[in-house]
GROMACS .gro file of C-alpha atoms in nm:
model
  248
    1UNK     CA    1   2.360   0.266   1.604
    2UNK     CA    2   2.253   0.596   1.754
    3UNK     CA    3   2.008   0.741   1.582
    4UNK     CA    4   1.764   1.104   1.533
    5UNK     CA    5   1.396   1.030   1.426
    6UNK     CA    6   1.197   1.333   1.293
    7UNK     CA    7   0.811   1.201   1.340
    8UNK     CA    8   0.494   1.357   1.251
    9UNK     CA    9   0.297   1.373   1.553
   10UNK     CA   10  -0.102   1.435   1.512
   11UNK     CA   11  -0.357   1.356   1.795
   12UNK     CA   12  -0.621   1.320   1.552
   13UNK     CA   13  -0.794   1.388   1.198
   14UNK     CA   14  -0.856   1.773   1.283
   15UNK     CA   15  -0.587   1.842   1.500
   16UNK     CA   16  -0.260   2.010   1.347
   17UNK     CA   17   0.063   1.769   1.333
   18UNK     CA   18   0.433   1.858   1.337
   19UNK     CA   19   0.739   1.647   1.311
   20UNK     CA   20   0.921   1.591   1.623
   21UNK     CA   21   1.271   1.483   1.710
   22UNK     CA   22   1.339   1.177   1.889
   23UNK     CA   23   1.670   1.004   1.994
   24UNK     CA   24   1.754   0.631   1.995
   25UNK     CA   25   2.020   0.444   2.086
   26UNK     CA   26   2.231   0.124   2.036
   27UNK     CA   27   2.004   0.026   1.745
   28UNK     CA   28   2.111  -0.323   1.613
   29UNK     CA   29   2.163  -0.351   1.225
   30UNK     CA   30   1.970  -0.662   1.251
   31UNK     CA   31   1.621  -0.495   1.397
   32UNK     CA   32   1.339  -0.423   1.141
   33UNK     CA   33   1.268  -0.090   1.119
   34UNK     CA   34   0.954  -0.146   1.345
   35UNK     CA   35   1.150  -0.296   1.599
   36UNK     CA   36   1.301  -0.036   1.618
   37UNK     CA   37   1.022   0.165   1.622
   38UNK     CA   38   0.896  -0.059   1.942
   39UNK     CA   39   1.209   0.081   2.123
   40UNK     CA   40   1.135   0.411   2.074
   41UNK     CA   41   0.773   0.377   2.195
   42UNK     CA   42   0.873   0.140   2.511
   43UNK     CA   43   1.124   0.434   2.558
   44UNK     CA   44   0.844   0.707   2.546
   45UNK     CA   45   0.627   0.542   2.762
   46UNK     CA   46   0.904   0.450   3.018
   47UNK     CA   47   0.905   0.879   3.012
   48UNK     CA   48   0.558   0.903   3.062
   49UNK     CA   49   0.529   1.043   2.706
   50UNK     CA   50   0.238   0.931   2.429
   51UNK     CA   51   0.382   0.626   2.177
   52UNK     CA   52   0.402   0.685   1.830
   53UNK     CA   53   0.072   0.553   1.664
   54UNK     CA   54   0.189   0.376   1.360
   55UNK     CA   55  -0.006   0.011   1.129
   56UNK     CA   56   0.121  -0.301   1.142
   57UNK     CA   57   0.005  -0.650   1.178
   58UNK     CA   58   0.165  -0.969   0.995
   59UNK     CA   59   0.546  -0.861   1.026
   60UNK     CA   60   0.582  -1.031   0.744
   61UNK     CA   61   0.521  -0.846   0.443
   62UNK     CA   62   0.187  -1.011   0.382
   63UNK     CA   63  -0.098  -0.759   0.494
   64UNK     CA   64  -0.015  -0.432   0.365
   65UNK     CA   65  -0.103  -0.226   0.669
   66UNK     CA   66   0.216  -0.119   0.776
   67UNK     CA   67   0.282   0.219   0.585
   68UNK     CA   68   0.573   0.464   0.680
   69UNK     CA   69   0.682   0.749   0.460
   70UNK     CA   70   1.091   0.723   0.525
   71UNK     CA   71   1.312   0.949   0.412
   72UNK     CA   72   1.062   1.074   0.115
   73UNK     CA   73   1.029   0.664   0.014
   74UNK     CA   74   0.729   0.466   0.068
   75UNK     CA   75   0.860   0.208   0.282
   76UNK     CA   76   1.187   0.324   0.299
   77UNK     CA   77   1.520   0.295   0.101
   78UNK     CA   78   1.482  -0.079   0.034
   79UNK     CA   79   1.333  -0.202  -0.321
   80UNK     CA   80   1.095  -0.478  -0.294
   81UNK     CA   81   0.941  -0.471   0.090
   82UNK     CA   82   0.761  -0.341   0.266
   83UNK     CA   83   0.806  -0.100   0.610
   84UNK     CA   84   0.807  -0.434   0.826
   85UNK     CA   85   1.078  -0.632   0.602
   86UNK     CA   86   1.322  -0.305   0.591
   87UNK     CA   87   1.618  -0.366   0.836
   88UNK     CA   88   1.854  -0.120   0.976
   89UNK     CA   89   2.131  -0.212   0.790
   90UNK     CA   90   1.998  -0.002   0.550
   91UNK     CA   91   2.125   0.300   0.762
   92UNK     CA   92   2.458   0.435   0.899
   93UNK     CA   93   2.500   0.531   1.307
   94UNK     CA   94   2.440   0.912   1.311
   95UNK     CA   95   2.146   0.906   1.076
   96UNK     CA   96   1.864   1.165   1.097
   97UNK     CA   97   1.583   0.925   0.961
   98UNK     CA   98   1.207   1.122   0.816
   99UNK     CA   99   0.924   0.934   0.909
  100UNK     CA  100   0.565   1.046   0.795
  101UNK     CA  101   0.237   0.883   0.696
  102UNK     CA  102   0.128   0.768   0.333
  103UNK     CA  103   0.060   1.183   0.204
  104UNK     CA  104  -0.333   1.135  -0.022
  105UNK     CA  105  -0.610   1.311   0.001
  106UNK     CA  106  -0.749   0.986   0.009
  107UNK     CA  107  -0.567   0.841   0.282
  108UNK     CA  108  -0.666   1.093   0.595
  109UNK     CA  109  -0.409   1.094   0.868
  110UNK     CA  110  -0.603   0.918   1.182
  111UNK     CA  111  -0.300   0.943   1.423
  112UNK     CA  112   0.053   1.003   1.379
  113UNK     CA  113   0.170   0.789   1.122
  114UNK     CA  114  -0.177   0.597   1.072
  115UNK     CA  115  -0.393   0.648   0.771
  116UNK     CA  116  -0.763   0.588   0.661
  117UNK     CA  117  -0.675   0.327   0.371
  118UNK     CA  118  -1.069   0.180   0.342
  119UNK     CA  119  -1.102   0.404   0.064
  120UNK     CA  120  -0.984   0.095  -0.106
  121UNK     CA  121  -1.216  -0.138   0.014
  122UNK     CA  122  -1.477   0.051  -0.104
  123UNK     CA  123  -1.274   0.039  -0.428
  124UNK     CA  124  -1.278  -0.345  -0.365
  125UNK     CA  125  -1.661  -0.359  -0.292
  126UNK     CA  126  -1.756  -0.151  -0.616
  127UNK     CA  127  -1.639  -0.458  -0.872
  128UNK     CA  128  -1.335  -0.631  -0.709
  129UNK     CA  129  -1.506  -1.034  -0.701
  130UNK     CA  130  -1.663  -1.250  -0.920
  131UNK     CA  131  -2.078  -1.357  -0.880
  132UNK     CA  132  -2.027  -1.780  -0.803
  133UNK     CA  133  -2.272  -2.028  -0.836
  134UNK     CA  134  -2.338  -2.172  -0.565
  135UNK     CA  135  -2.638  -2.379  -0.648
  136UNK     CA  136  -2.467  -2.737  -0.660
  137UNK     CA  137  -2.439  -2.675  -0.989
  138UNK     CA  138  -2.087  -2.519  -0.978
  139UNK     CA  139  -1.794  -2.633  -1.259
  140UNK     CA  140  -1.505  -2.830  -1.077
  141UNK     CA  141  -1.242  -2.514  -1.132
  142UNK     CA  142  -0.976  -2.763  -1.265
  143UNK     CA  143  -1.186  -2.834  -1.587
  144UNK     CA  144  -1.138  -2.473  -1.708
  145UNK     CA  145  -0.886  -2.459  -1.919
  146UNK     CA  146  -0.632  -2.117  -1.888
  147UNK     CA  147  -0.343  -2.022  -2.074
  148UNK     CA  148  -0.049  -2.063  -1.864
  149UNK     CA  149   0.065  -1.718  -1.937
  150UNK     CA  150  -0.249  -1.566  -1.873
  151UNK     CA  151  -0.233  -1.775  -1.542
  152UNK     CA  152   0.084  -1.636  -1.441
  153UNK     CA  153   0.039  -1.244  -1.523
  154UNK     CA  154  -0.325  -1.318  -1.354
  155UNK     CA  155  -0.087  -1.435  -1.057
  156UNK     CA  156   0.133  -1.170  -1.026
  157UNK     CA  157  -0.133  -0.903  -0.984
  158UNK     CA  158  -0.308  -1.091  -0.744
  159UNK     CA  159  -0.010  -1.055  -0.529
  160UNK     CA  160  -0.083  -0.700  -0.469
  161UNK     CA  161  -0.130  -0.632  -0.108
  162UNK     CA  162  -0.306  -0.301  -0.107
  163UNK     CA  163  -0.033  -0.073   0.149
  164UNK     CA  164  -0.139   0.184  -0.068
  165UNK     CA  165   0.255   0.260  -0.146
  166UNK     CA  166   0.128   0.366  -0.498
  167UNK     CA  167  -0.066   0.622  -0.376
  168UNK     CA  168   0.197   0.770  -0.142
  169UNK     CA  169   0.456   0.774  -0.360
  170UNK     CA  170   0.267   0.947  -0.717
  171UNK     CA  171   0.283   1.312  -0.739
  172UNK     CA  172  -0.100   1.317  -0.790
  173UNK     CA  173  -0.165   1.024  -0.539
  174UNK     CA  174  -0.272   0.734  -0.819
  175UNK     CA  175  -0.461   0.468  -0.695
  176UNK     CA  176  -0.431   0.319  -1.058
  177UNK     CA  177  -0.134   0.053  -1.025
  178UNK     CA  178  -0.366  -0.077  -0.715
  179UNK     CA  179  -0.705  -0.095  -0.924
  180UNK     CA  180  -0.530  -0.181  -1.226
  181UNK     CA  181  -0.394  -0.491  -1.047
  182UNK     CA  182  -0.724  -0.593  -0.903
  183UNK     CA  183  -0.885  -0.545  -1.271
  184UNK     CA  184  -0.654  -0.733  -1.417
  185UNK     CA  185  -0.608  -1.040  -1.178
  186UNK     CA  186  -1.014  -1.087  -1.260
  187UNK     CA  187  -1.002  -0.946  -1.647
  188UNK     CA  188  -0.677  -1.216  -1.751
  189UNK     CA  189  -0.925  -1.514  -1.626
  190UNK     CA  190  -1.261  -1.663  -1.768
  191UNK     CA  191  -1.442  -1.664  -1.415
  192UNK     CA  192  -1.360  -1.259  -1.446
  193UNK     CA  193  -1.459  -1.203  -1.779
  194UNK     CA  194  -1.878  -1.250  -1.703
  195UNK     CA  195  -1.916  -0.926  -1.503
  196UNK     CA  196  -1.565  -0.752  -1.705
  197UNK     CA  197  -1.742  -0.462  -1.871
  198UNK     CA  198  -1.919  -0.377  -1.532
  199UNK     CA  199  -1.609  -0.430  -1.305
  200UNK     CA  200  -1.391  -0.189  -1.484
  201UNK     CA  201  -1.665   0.126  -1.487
  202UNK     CA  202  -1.796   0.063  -1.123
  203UNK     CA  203  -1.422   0.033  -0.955
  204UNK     CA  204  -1.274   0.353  -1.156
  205UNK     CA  205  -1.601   0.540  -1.077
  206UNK     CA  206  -1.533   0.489  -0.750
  207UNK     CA  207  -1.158   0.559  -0.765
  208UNK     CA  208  -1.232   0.877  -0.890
  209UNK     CA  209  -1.499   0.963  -0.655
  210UNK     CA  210  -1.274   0.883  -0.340
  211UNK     CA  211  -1.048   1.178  -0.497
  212UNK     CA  212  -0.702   1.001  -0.639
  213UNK     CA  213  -0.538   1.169  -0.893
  214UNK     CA  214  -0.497   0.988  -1.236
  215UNK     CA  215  -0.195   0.856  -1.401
  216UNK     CA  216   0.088   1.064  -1.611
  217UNK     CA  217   0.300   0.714  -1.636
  218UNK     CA  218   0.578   0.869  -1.438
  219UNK     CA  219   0.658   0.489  -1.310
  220UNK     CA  220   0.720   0.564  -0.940
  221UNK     CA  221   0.447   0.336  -0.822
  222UNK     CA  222   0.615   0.051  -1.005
  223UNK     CA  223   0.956   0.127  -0.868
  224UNK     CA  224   0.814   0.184  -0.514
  225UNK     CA  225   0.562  -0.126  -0.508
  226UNK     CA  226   0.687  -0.399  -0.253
  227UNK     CA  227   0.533  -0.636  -0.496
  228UNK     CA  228   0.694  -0.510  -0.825
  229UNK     CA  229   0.329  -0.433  -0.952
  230UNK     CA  230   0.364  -0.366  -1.316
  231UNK     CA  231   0.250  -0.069  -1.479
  232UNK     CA  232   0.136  -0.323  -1.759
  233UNK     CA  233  -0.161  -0.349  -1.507
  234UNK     CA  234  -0.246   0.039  -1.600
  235UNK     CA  235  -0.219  -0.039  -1.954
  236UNK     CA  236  -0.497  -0.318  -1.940
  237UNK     CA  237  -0.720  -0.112  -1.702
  238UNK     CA  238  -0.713   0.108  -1.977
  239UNK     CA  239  -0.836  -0.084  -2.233
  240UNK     CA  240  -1.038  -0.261  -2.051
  241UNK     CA  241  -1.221   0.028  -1.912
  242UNK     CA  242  -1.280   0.208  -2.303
  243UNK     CA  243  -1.391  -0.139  -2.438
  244UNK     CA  244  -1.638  -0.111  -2.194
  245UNK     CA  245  -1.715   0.219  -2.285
  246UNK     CA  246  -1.759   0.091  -2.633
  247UNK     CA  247  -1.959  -0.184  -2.555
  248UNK     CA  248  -2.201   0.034  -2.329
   0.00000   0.00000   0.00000
C-alpha cells in the first residue's frame, strides 16, 4: 500500500506543533500499524530528517503506553486493541491516515505523538492498593471465600491497562472509566473493602485535581477501551464514592 500520513510534529511541551505530511510506500497489510510507523522513521532518518517520537513498549497489547490518535479514534479504527495490535488491513492503498497524540489537559504533549500519562499514577498512588500484613501473621489468600461473580467482574476491571484511551476519546477528557476500574477491581473484593471509604475520596480527589473532566455517560470510553472496560465501573465508583460521603 502507498500511503499519506498527516503527523503532529512538536519539539517539546512549549514549542508550537503542526501536522505534517509524510509519504510511505509498499506498506504490507500484514504490518502493525507501528511497524509501519518504524518504516517511516528508518525512512526519515535515512533523509537526515528527525523520527517521529511516538510510546510503545510490549507490542503486545499488554502495557498501555502506546497511544496514537488515528483518524479521530483512540487507537485507530479497530474495536478491542490497542495502537500496537491494529494492522494495516484495516486501510485501503491511497489512504490519507491522521495521526495525533491522546488530546487532555491532563495528558501534556512531551514530543510529537508522546504524552505525560503519570497523571495516573499519581491517581494510582492516592488509593489504588491495599495495606498487607506482612507480619507472619498473613491469611493464606485461598481461605477467603469470594463470590465467583464478584471474582469475575473484580477480574475484568483489573484488566484495565491504563493507555489512557478513555481520556482521549471523551469530549471532556474523563478519567472516570480508568478510576472507576481501579475502584472497583479493589471495592468487589474483601482485601479492598478495609481501606474502601478512603480509596474512593483520595483517588477522585486527585482525579479532579489533575484537571479531567467528569462524566455525562456519553459511552465513548466504553466503545473505545481496548479492554471493553464497562461503564458499570462508573456506576459503582459512584456509589461507592457517596457511601463514603455518607459514612464520613
Amino acid at each position: 500500500m502507498n500511503l499519506t500520513l498527516k503527523i503532529w510534529r512538536q519539539k517539546g511541551p512549549q514549542d508550537k506543533g503542526k501536522m505534517v505530511d509524510y509519504k510511505v510506500t509498499e506498506i504490507s497489510e500484514h504490518m502493525s500499524f507501528l511497524e509501519m510507523m518504524d518504516v517511516l522513521n528508518e525512512q526519515l532518518i535515512n533523509q537526515g530528517e528527525e523520527p517521529v517520537a511516538f510510546d510503545h513498549d510490549c507490542r503486545e497489547g499488554i502495557c498501555g503506553m502506546c497511544s496514537m490518535y488515528i483518524n479521530g479514534e483512540a487507537h485507530g479504527p479497530d474495536r478491542g486493541v490497542t495502537t500496537c495490535q491494529l494492522h494495516m488491513r484495516m486501510f485501503k492503498d491511497g489512504d490519507t491516515i491522521t495521526i495525533e497524540p491522546f488530546r487532555a489537559k491532563a495528558f501534556p504533549v512531551i514530543k510529537d505523538l508522546v504524552v505525560d500519562r503519570s497523571s495516573f499514577d499519581r491517581i494510582q498512588h492516592a488509593g489504588g492498593f491495599i495495606s498487607v500484613n506482612t507480619s507472619g501473621n498473613t491469611q493464606d489468600a485461598n481461605a477467603i471465600l469470594i463470590d465467583k461473580h464478584a471474582a469475575d467482574e473484580a477480574m475484568d476491571a483489573a484488566t484495565c491497562i491504563g493507555c489512557g484511551a478513555c481520556v482521549a476519546s471523551c469530549k471532556n477528557s474523563s478519567a472516570m472509566l480508568f478510576v472507576g476500574a481501579k475502584v472497583s477491581q479493589y471495592a468487589l473484593l474483601p482485601q479492598g473493602r478495609v481501606e474502601a471509604t478512603d480509596r474512593v475520596q483520595n483517588m477522585v480527589a486527585q482525579m479532579d485535581l489533575e484537571g479531567f473532566g467528569n462524566c455525562t455517560n456519553t459511552g465513548a470510553c466504553e466503545v473505545e477501551c481496548p479492554k471493553g472496560i464497562s461503564l458499570e465501573n462508573i456506576a459503582r465508583m459512584n456509589r461507592e464514592f457517596f457511601s463514603a460521603k455518607i459514612k464520613g
